[in-house]
């Protein structure tokens, strides 16, 4: 196939394309300072990189400070937890002591109730004795360092018991106790 070129088409095989001419330097007036030369592109990149490094360093410092605060708070929390455990143990110990005291109080309450029942029973016994028309008294005889406490006996017998037992020795007192018990029934003296 033959290539036909139109005569109107310009043949550019031998033409050389010239680059555009650089601008002419500006004419400076007398006494005017020269303009600063434009910075190359790589200088702007280096400055931006330095700024980023400074920012990273600042963030690392802030992160280190935050970690330190977290560690301090964790230490404070651990101390508070130990204190809470100690307080819980102290509360448990006090509750145990309170429980022991409460049991003792309850036991004493039961003892007081028992004593009141005994007193009431004795009061009823005294009332019964008074209704029988007899006068009774509760006797406590002291012989040396030994105290003899007995039950309710008739007052008419007190003079005899005081006279006879007050001058007796301890072995005689034991024998006298047996004798008076058999003789007067309810007297039943015993040593305390």
PDB file of C-alpha atoms in Angstrom:
ATOM      1  CA  UNK A   1       0.000   0.000   0.000  1.00  0.00           C
ATOM      2  CA  UNK A   2       1.536   3.335  -1.038  1.00  0.00           C
ATOM      3  CA  UNK A   3       1.657   6.216   1.399  1.00  0.00           C
ATOM      4  CA  UNK A   4       0.477   9.476  -0.130  1.00  0.00           C
ATOM      5  CA  UNK A   5       1.243  12.724   1.700  1.00  0.00           C
ATOM      6  CA  UNK A   6      -0.791  15.765   1.054  1.00  0.00           C
ATOM      7  CA  UNK A   7       1.229  18.721  -0.177  1.00  0.00           C
ATOM      8  CA  UNK A   8      -0.494  20.933   2.361  1.00  0.00           C
ATOM      9  CA  UNK A   9       0.821  18.859   5.295  1.00  0.00           C
ATOM     10  CA  UNK A  10       4.023  20.247   6.692  1.00  0.00           C
ATOM     11  CA  UNK A  11       6.834  17.747   6.978  1.00  0.00           C
ATOM     12  CA  UNK A  12       8.140  17.990  10.566  1.00  0.00           C
ATOM     13  CA  UNK A  13      10.801  15.350  10.391  1.00  0.00           C
ATOM     14  CA  UNK A  14      13.598  17.876  10.283  1.00  0.00           C
ATOM     15  CA  UNK A  15      12.057  20.445  12.652  1.00  0.00           C
ATOM     16  CA  UNK A  16      13.603  20.803  16.165  1.00  0.00           C
ATOM     17  CA  UNK A  17      11.330  21.762  19.035  1.00  0.00           C
ATOM     18  CA  UNK A  18      13.027  24.334  21.242  1.00  0.00           C
ATOM     19  CA  UNK A  19      12.144  24.604  24.975  1.00  0.00           C
ATOM     20  CA  UNK A  20      10.757  27.929  26.150  1.00  0.00           C
ATOM     21  CA  UNK A  21      13.346  30.458  27.176  1.00  0.00           C
ATOM     22  CA  UNK A  22      13.706  31.141  30.916  1.00  0.00           C
ATOM     23  CA  UNK A  23      12.373  34.473  32.146  1.00  0.00           C
ATOM     24  CA  UNK A  24      14.758  37.298  32.323  1.00  0.00           C
ATOM     25  CA  UNK A  25      15.952  38.367  35.743  1.00  0.00           C
ATOM     26  CA  UNK A  26      14.134  41.331  37.173  1.00  0.00           C
ATOM     27  CA  UNK A  27      15.959  44.611  37.061  1.00  0.00           C
ATOM     28  CA  UNK A  28      16.774  45.782  40.613  1.00  0.00           C
ATOM     29  CA  UNK A  29      16.571  49.407  41.488  1.00  0.00           C
ATOM     30  CA  UNK A  30      19.586  51.005  43.093  1.00  0.00           C
ATOM     31  CA  UNK A  31      19.728  50.046  46.878  1.00  0.00           C
ATOM     32  CA  UNK A  32      17.061  47.347  46.578  1.00  0.00           C
ATOM     33  CA  UNK A  33      17.856  43.995  48.183  1.00  0.00           C
ATOM     34  CA  UNK A  34      17.816  40.963  45.947  1.00  0.00           C
ATOM     35  CA  UNK A  35      14.743  38.747  46.173  1.00  0.00           C
ATOM     36  CA  UNK A  36      15.103  35.446  48.076  1.00  0.00           C
ATOM     37  CA  UNK A  37      15.633  32.533  45.844  1.00  0.00           C
ATOM     38  CA  UNK A  38      12.719  30.091  45.829  1.00  0.00           C
ATOM     39  CA  UNK A  39      13.191  27.071  48.135  1.00  0.00           C
ATOM     40  CA  UNK A  40      13.337  23.731  46.410  1.00  0.00           C
ATOM     41  CA  UNK A  41      10.520  21.240  46.994  1.00  0.00           C
ATOM     42  CA  UNK A  42      12.675  18.834  49.053  1.00  0.00           C
ATOM     43  CA  UNK A  43      13.302  21.569  51.644  1.00  0.00           C
ATOM     44  CA  UNK A  44       9.550  21.834  52.351  1.00  0.00           C
ATOM     45  CA  UNK A  45       9.332  18.051  52.814  1.00  0.00           C
ATOM     46  CA  UNK A  46      12.215  18.050  55.317  1.00  0.00           C
ATOM     47  CA  UNK A  47      10.594  20.814  57.363  1.00  0.00           C
ATOM     48  CA  UNK A  48       7.277  18.965  57.447  1.00  0.00           C
ATOM     49  CA  UNK A  49       9.086  15.778  58.502  1.00  0.00           C
ATOM     50  CA  UNK A  50      10.806  17.631  61.374  1.00  0.00           C
ATOM     51  CA  UNK A  51       7.469  19.015  62.540  1.00  0.00           C
ATOM     52  CA  UNK A  52       5.952  15.541  62.481  1.00  0.00           C
ATOM     53  CA  UNK A  53       8.868  14.190  64.513  1.00  0.00           C
ATOM     54  CA  UNK A  54       8.406  16.918  67.091  1.00  0.00           C
ATOM     55  CA  UNK A  55       4.690  16.129  67.286  1.00  0.00           C
ATOM     56  CA  UNK A  56       5.426  12.412  67.702  1.00  0.00           C
ATOM     57  CA  UNK A  57       7.867  13.214  70.517  1.00  0.00           C
ATOM     58  CA  UNK A  58       5.214  15.348  72.239  1.00  0.00           C
ATOM     59  CA  UNK A  59       2.633  12.560  71.917  1.00  0.00           C
ATOM     60  CA  UNK A  60       5.107  10.024  73.312  1.00  0.00           C
ATOM     61  CA  UNK A  61       5.720  12.277  76.318  1.00  0.00           C
ATOM     62  CA  UNK A  62       1.981  12.646  76.861  1.00  0.00           C
ATOM     63  CA  UNK A  63       1.535   8.886  76.573  1.00  0.00           C
ATOM     64  CA  UNK A  64       4.319   8.253  79.094  1.00  0.00           C
ATOM     65  CA  UNK A  65       2.702  10.724  81.506  1.00  0.00           C
ATOM     66  CA  UNK A  66      -0.670   9.008  81.027  1.00  0.00           C
ATOM     67  CA  UNK A  67       0.915   5.600  81.730  1.00  0.00           C
ATOM     68  CA  UNK A  68       2.476   6.979  84.912  1.00  0.00           C
ATOM     69  CA  UNK A  69      -0.887   8.311  86.071  1.00  0.00           C
ATOM     70  CA  UNK A  70      -2.513   4.970  85.316  1.00  0.00           C
ATOM     71  CA  UNK A  71       0.161   3.170  87.352  1.00  0.00           C
ATOM     72  CA  UNK A  72      -0.289   5.586  90.255  1.00  0.00           C
ATOM     73  CA  UNK A  73      -4.060   5.117  90.178  1.00  0.00           C
ATOM     74  CA  UNK A  74      -3.620   1.345  90.028  1.00  0.00           C
ATOM     75  CA  UNK A  75      -1.332   1.503  93.081  1.00  0.00           C
ATOM     76  CA  UNK A  76      -3.895   3.624  94.927  1.00  0.00           C
ATOM     77  CA  UNK A  77      -6.659   1.175  94.025  1.00  0.00           C
ATOM     78  CA  UNK A  78      -4.544  -1.755  95.241  1.00  0.00           C
ATOM     79  CA  UNK A  79      -3.904   0.041  98.532  1.00  0.00           C
ATOM     80  CA  UNK A  80      -7.605   0.748  98.951  1.00  0.00           C
ATOM     81  CA  UNK A  81      -8.431  -2.882  98.231  1.00  0.00           C
ATOM     82  CA  UNK A  82      -5.983  -4.044 100.907  1.00  0.00           C
ATOM     83  CA  UNK A  83      -7.515  -1.557 103.332  1.00  0.00           C
ATOM     84  CA  UNK A  84     -11.006  -2.818 102.492  1.00  0.00           C
ATOM     85  CA  UNK A  85      -9.927  -6.407 103.147  1.00  0.00           C
ATOM     86  CA  UNK A  86      -8.397  -5.386 106.490  1.00  0.00           C
ATOM     87  CA  UNK A  87     -11.582  -3.533 107.459  1.00  0.00           C
ATOM     88  CA  UNK A  88     -13.697  -6.530 106.473  1.00  0.00           C
ATOM     89  CA  UNK A  89     -11.578  -8.766 108.706  1.00  0.00           C
ATOM     90  CA  UNK A  90     -11.880  -6.270 111.556  1.00  0.00           C
ATOM     91  CA  UNK A  91     -15.651  -6.123 111.100  1.00  0.00           C
ATOM     92  CA  UNK A  92     -15.838  -9.926 111.086  1.00  0.00           C
ATOM     93  CA  UNK A  93     -13.798 -10.097 114.304  1.00  0.00           C
ATOM     94  CA  UNK A  94     -16.007  -7.507 115.986  1.00  0.00           C
ATOM     95  CA  UNK A  95     -19.121  -9.346 114.843  1.00  0.00           C
ATOM     96  CA  UNK A  96     -17.691 -12.529 116.351  1.00  0.00           C
ATOM     97  CA  UNK A  97     -17.051 -10.767 119.663  1.00  0.00           C
ATOM     98  CA  UNK A  98     -20.526  -9.251 119.585  1.00  0.00           C
ATOM     99  CA  UNK A  99     -21.959 -12.709 118.978  1.00  0.00           C
ATOM    100  CA  UNK A 100     -20.056 -14.097 121.965  1.00  0.00           C
ATOM    101  CA  UNK A 101     -21.247 -11.237 124.156  1.00  0.00           C
ATOM    102  CA  UNK A 102     -24.804 -11.728 122.940  1.00  0.00           C
ATOM    103  CA  UNK A 103     -24.654 -15.421 123.851  1.00  0.00           C
ATOM    104  CA  UNK A 104     -23.332 -14.522 127.303  1.00  0.00           C
ATOM    105  CA  UNK A 105     -26.080 -11.956 127.740  1.00  0.00           C
ATOM    106  CA  UNK A 106     -28.678 -14.506 126.691  1.00  0.00           C
ATOM    107  CA  UNK A 107     -27.259 -17.031 129.152  1.00  0.00           C
ATOM    108  CA  UNK A 108     -27.358 -14.431 131.927  1.00  0.00           C
ATOM    109  CA  UNK A 109     -30.916 -13.555 130.951  1.00  0.00           C
ATOM    110  CA  UNK A 110     -31.881 -17.205 131.289  1.00  0.00           C
ATOM    111  CA  UNK A 111     -30.096 -17.353 134.641  1.00  0.00           C
ATOM    112  CA  UNK A 112     -31.928 -14.229 135.830  1.00  0.00           C
ATOM    113  CA  UNK A 113     -35.239 -15.697 134.706  1.00  0.00           C
ATOM    114  CA  UNK A 114     -34.441 -18.894 136.586  1.00  0.00           C
ATOM    115  CA  UNK A 115     -33.556 -16.897 139.703  1.00  0.00           C
ATOM    116  CA  UNK A 116     -36.787 -14.951 139.402  1.00  0.00           C
ATOM    117  CA  UNK A 117     -38.742 -18.198 139.170  1.00  0.00           C
ATOM    118  CA  UNK A 118     -36.949 -19.445 142.270  1.00  0.00           C
ATOM    119  CA  UNK A 119     -37.663 -16.185 144.108  1.00  0.00           C
ATOM    120  CA  UNK A 120     -41.303 -16.377 143.095  1.00  0.00           C
ATOM    121  CA  UNK A 121     -41.445 -19.955 144.294  1.00  0.00           C
ATOM    122  CA  UNK A 122     -39.889 -18.923 147.619  1.00  0.00           C
ATOM    123  CA  UNK A 123     -42.346 -16.044 147.915  1.00  0.00           C
ATOM    124  CA  UNK A 124     -45.221 -18.483 147.413  1.00  0.00           C
ATOM    125  CA  UNK A 125     -43.638 -20.760 150.012  1.00  0.00           C
ATOM    126  CA  UNK A 126     -43.445 -17.868 152.480  1.00  0.00           C
ATOM    127  CA  UNK A 127     -47.045 -16.992 151.818  1.00  0.00           C
ATOM    128  CA  UNK A 128     -48.038 -20.591 152.406  1.00  0.00           C
ATOM    129  CA  UNK A 129     -46.089 -20.655 155.686  1.00  0.00           C
ATOM    130  CA  UNK A 130     -47.697 -17.415 156.847  1.00  0.00           C
ATOM    131  CA  UNK A 131     -51.097 -18.778 156.039  1.00  0.00           C
ATOM    132  CA  UNK A 132     -50.313 -21.717 158.339  1.00  0.00           C
ATOM    133  CA  UNK A 133     -50.066 -19.209 161.213  1.00  0.00           C
ATOM    134  CA  UNK A 134     -46.370 -19.829 161.893  1.00  0.00           C
ATOM    135  CA  UNK A 135     -43.555 -17.305 161.816  1.00  0.00           C
ATOM    136  CA  UNK A 136     -40.467 -18.454 159.955  1.00  0.00           C
ATOM    137  CA  UNK A 137     -37.051 -16.896 159.329  1.00  0.00           C
ATOM    138  CA  UNK A 138     -34.149 -17.770 157.053  1.00  0.00           C
ATOM    139  CA  UNK A 139     -31.090 -18.543 159.187  1.00  0.00           C
ATOM    140  CA  UNK A 140     -27.419 -18.125 158.459  1.00  0.00           C
ATOM    141  CA  UNK A 141     -25.054 -19.252 161.175  1.00  0.00           C
ATOM    142  CA  UNK A 142     -21.396 -18.261 161.282  1.00  0.00           C
ATOM    143  CA  UNK A 143     -18.994 -20.479 163.187  1.00  0.00           C
ATOM    144  CA  UNK A 144     -15.413 -19.268 162.852  1.00  0.00           C
ATOM    145  CA  UNK A 145     -14.666 -18.942 159.129  1.00  0.00           C
ATOM    146  CA  UNK A 146     -17.407 -21.376 158.160  1.00  0.00           C
ATOM    147  CA  UNK A 147     -20.844 -20.136 157.224  1.00  0.00           C
ATOM    148  CA  UNK A 148     -23.853 -22.388 157.533  1.00  0.00           C
ATOM    149  CA  UNK A 149     -26.960 -21.394 155.601  1.00  0.00           C
ATOM    150  CA  UNK A 150     -30.195 -23.229 156.129  1.00  0.00           C
ATOM    151  CA  UNK A 151     -33.783 -23.281 155.002  1.00  0.00           C
ATOM    152  CA  UNK A 152     -36.747 -21.588 156.594  1.00  0.00           C
ATOM    153  CA  UNK A 153     -37.103 -22.690 160.234  1.00  0.00           C
ATOM    154  CA  UNK A 154     -39.362 -21.609 163.065  1.00  0.00           C
ATOM    155  CA  UNK A 155     -38.059 -18.693 165.123  1.00  0.00           C
ATOM    156  CA  UNK A 156     -38.677 -20.627 168.296  1.00  0.00           C
ATOM    157  CA  UNK A 157     -35.885 -22.966 167.261  1.00  0.00           C
ATOM    158  CA  UNK A 158     -33.329 -20.251 166.395  1.00  0.00           C
ATOM    159  CA  UNK A 159     -32.173 -19.635 169.959  1.00  0.00           C
ATOM    160  CA  UNK A 160     -31.519 -23.313 170.477  1.00  0.00           C
ATOM    161  CA  UNK A 161     -29.675 -23.699 167.178  1.00  0.00           C
ATOM    162  CA  UNK A 162     -27.592 -20.572 167.721  1.00  0.00           C
ATOM    163  CA  UNK A 163     -26.646 -21.626 171.248  1.00  0.00           C
ATOM    164  CA  UNK A 164     -25.889 -25.227 170.419  1.00  0.00           C
ATOM    165  CA  UNK A 165     -24.230 -24.807 167.026  1.00  0.00           C
ATOM    166  CA  UNK A 166     -22.466 -21.501 167.734  1.00  0.00           C
ATOM    167  CA  UNK A 167     -20.181 -23.136 170.287  1.00  0.00           C
ATOM    168  CA  UNK A 168     -19.570 -26.340 168.362  1.00  0.00           C
ATOM    169  CA  UNK A 169     -16.430 -27.284 166.476  1.00  0.00           C
ATOM    170  CA  UNK A 170     -16.590 -28.179 162.818  1.00  0.00           C
ATOM    171  CA  UNK A 171     -16.767 -31.999 163.270  1.00  0.00           C
ATOM    172  CA  UNK A 172     -19.435 -31.490 165.897  1.00  0.00           C
ATOM    173  CA  UNK A 173     -21.186 -29.096 163.527  1.00  0.00           C
ATOM    174  CA  UNK A 174     -21.428 -31.800 160.883  1.00  0.00           C
ATOM    175  CA  UNK A 175     -22.871 -34.179 163.464  1.00  0.00           C
ATOM    176  CA  UNK A 176     -25.177 -31.445 164.737  1.00  0.00           C
ATOM    177  CA  UNK A 177     -26.313 -30.838 161.154  1.00  0.00           C
ATOM    178  CA  UNK A 178     -27.290 -34.445 160.792  1.00  0.00           C
ATOM    179  CA  UNK A 179     -29.029 -34.378 164.155  1.00  0.00           C
ATOM    180  CA  UNK A 180     -30.952 -31.173 163.504  1.00  0.00           C
ATOM    181  CA  UNK A 181     -31.949 -32.368 160.065  1.00  0.00           C
ATOM    182  CA  UNK A 182     -33.474 -35.496 161.462  1.00  0.00           C
ATOM    183  CA  UNK A 183     -35.019 -33.641 164.369  1.00  0.00           C
ATOM    184  CA  UNK A 184     -36.516 -30.660 162.545  1.00  0.00           C
ATOM    185  CA  UNK A 185     -37.019 -31.930 159.019  1.00  0.00           C
ATOM    186  CA  UNK A 186     -36.770 -28.841 156.819  1.00  0.00           C
ATOM    187  CA  UNK A 187     -33.782 -27.215 158.531  1.00  0.00           C
ATOM    188  CA  UNK A 188     -31.139 -29.112 156.530  1.00  0.00           C
ATOM    189  CA  UNK A 189     -28.092 -26.931 157.249  1.00  0.00           C
ATOM    190  CA  UNK A 190     -25.201 -27.208 154.809  1.00  0.00           C
ATOM    191  CA  UNK A 191     -21.732 -25.673 154.617  1.00  0.00           C
ATOM    192  CA  UNK A 192     -20.809 -23.075 151.961  1.00  0.00           C
TER     193      UNK A 192
END
